[in-house]
Amino acid sequence: MTEAILEIALATPLRRLFDYLPPHGAQAVTLAPGIRVTVPFGQRMVTGLLLGVKSTSELGLDKLKHAAAVLDTKPLLSPEMIELCRWSSHYYLYPLGDALFHALPPWLRKGKPDKDSCAPGWQLNPRGQGLNPGAFARAPRQQQALAHLIQHQRVLQSELGLHGLSRAALQALVSKGVVDQTEVMLEPPPLEIAQGPQLNHEQRTAVTAVCRGLGQFSPYLLEGITGSGKTEVYLNTIAAILRRGEQALVLVPEIGLTPQIQARFEERFPGQVVTLHSGLSDGERLQGWQAARRGLIRVVIGTRSAVLTSFRCLGLIVVDEEHDTSYKQQEGFRYSARDVAVKRAQLESIPIVLGSATPSAETMQNALQGRYQTLLLQQRAGSARAPSYQLLDLREQNLLEGFSDTLLQAMQGNLDQGNQILVFLNRRGFAPALICHDCGWVANCQHCDVRMVVHRRLRILKCHHCEAQAQLPHSCPACGSSRLVGVGLGTERSEAFLQSRFKNTPIMRIDRDTTRHKGAMDKFLARIGSGQPAILVGTQMLAKGHHFPRVTLVAVLDADAGLCSTDFRGPERTAQMLIQVAGRAGRADRPGTVIIQTHFPQHPLLQLLIQGRYRQVSEQILAERSALQLPPFGYMGIVRCDAPDPAGAPELLQKLRHFLPAQTGVNVIGPLAPPIARRAGRYRSQLLFKSPRRGNLHHTLQRAVAWMQEHAKGYRLRWSVDIDPQDSI
Ligand code: ADP
Ligand code: ZN
Ligand code: ZN
């Protein structure tokens, strides 16, 4: 008999699979792809994932080691999931073993057993099986418990209250020897779908369209203005999926910021929803993952990494706010969860809904080309109306700490009517720079090429790109002058100003600094939800997905930073941000106003935005990108490198550039320093690759990665490759 050889993926940066012989005594039939094995690797024992069984190895049989043990009886990953990881590994040029391990919760990666999902409870034992439901009639509580067990076989401790059963009665049945107290296997809860609002015509059309695509790969763009009821479309489509006995995956940009969406799903599908995000403990992650894979829950809501969750029977994927940049992982495995989700839907032959008020250029292009079917929601749901816009020309205005007189008057008017106001400024801290009025000294970070940000309440200077902090100096370190001034505006400064200006109104600052603690955001949301007049001042955290029915005025303090950006994605990001933040105004029965302060009121992008024509903005952006062969018309990849010395990274990338044969159709730019050339004490450099053909780009980058793998060793260098990069820093 020929020996079976196991092809095993390990979580190592080595870009290859490893051959092992089966453990002594293992049955070949138990060796299905997707199970875990422990294998000796170097001096250690590590967990690996079996990908295949073959009959020959490039190494001689006598060179192969035996695997130590088989950890699972059934595959942890389905063939589709393995295929998805293979695809991602290939597409993002990331080691396959590492990609596969991303699809497992941390405990399983470490080789812990994949225990059955059980919980403490009681079940009838063989003696109890024979009893008739009327037994123990003289002890009514016991009789009730027995009747329940005869009907359902089992009851969980956590469900006693739900069924009105008494613990003492069950214990009495245990002492009578008819019931066992044991670990009970969990089962899916009964399908229960709560009633939602009556859908409007557009929503119904959208739900019907998606339902036509069930059971096959069909991608949809759900393009709906903010407040148009996209979430209701998701909920209704998911309801249809659940009735088919299938499960749904809902990806959201950030869960901690939007507990509201989670609450709405739980209300609609009680006891059938689990959330997966980075804030969970390893134990909670394992539980959630197992619940999804065993079909114990029906809906997973999760952030980026949830795209690799295993399901028993996945029937639909929703990507909410599909344009959001947080779907792209910015380190390690630099995948886009949205793009992986589309691939997954294709591999699993299921529909996928990409929802947004401001679709990304990539998705818009796919929709325009007919690869995605577009579903439009153009009206606000319920009684809410679209907000009206006002562009405030800053050139004609007096400014007080960034607020124009006109804006301050409008704010007063809204407060007088008992409403809430949202002030948007996408910069946290007090001031983005500290300078000496007398000599021009500037507080720079010692480790990065950036300015330190003034945080006045904490009396510190902070670098927003590394961990560096310093005491706020009392006098200039260069000339000793005490005339140090914070230059520019941050949310903390706006908060201080508003507190002095609107003394009787609560001011809530909502940014990364004030929401760091667990539950902080919930507290803010509860205060806002109480409906009292208030001013919320905050960063993009406030712009995302929230439903604030009492906010009638949204003020954008400074629209210009985004308009002047040099990044080719600047206009797209600015438009998306402005529309998202404007969308917080007038979401209920009170009409909303959006005031945008700018020095460029005639800017074509702003003009289109205030007329509510994101589609035209998008078409213009696409036309520009097309002319310049920028994404989605051309493809990009970056090889990044950094080192503790200034020369290491650019020298290595220069050599890489020389090594690469000139491939027609691939444009290599660099090595260049990114906008922040030094970060956390490391000097950075990068090579940018552009091509109108993805195949050519991929081929060149594959060679680049192989070369870096070989040559980036001896140096104290770090390097990475980024496919479809979202930013150039
Ligand atoms: P979006 O996700 O598009 O921003 P939501 O789904 O959050 O919009 O809906 C905005 C508000 O309108 C929510 O409070 C929601 O409950 C309500 N809503 C949605 N659809 C309807 C409907 N058909 N009838 C009444 N209210 C609705
Ligand atoms: Zn000075
Ligand atoms: Zn720094």
mmCIF file of C-alpha atoms in Angstrom, residues 217-221 342 346 352 354 361-374 622 632-633 635 694:
data_model
loop_
_atom_site.group_PDB
_atom_site.id
_atom_site.type_symbol
_atom_site.label_atom_id
_atom_site.label_comp_id
_atom_site.label_asym_id
_atom_site.label_seq_id
_atom_site.Cartn_x
_atom_site.Cartn_y
_atom_site.Cartn_z
ATOM 1 C CA PHE A 217 -24.477 34.282 -6.720
ATOM 2 C CA SER A 218 -26.142 37.622 -7.246
ATOM 3 C CA PRO A 219 -24.487 40.859 -6.130
ATOM 4 C CA TYR A 220 -26.591 43.940 -5.426
ATOM 5 C CA LEU A 221 -25.752 47.544 -4.738
ATOM 6 C CA VAL A 342 -18.073 39.313 -2.734
ATOM 7 C CA GLN A 346 -19.573 33.779 -5.455
ATOM 8 C CA ILE A 352 -24.687 39.696 -1.450
ATOM 9 C CA LEU A 354 -23.615 46.077 -0.621
ATOM 10 C CA ALA A 361 -15.962 54.350 -6.827
ATOM 11 C CA GLU A 362 -15.137 50.647 -7.224
ATOM 12 C CA THR A 363 -18.650 49.488 -6.417
ATOM 13 C CA MET A 364 -20.252 52.245 -8.448
ATOM 14 C CA GLN A 365 -18.235 51.184 -11.464
ATOM 15 C CA ASN A 366 -19.295 47.554 -10.991
ATOM 16 C CA ALA A 367 -22.900 48.715 -10.818
ATOM 17 C CA LEU A 368 -22.613 50.954 -13.889
ATOM 18 C CA GLN A 369 -21.112 48.047 -15.812
ATOM 19 C CA GLY A 370 -24.011 45.844 -14.821
ATOM 20 C CA ARG A 371 -21.944 43.416 -12.775
ATOM 21 C CA TYR A 372 -23.977 44.430 -9.733
ATOM 22 C CA GLN A 373 -27.686 45.067 -9.867
ATOM 23 C CA THR A 374 -28.542 48.490 -8.446
ATOM 24 C CA LEU A 622 -15.004 58.011 -12.181
ATOM 25 C CA PRO A 632 -11.038 51.158 -10.544
ATOM 26 C CA PHE A 633 -9.710 51.620 -14.111
ATOM 27 C CA TYR A 635 -4.815 48.554 -10.461
ATOM 28 C CA ARG A 694 -4.545 43.141 -12.974
#
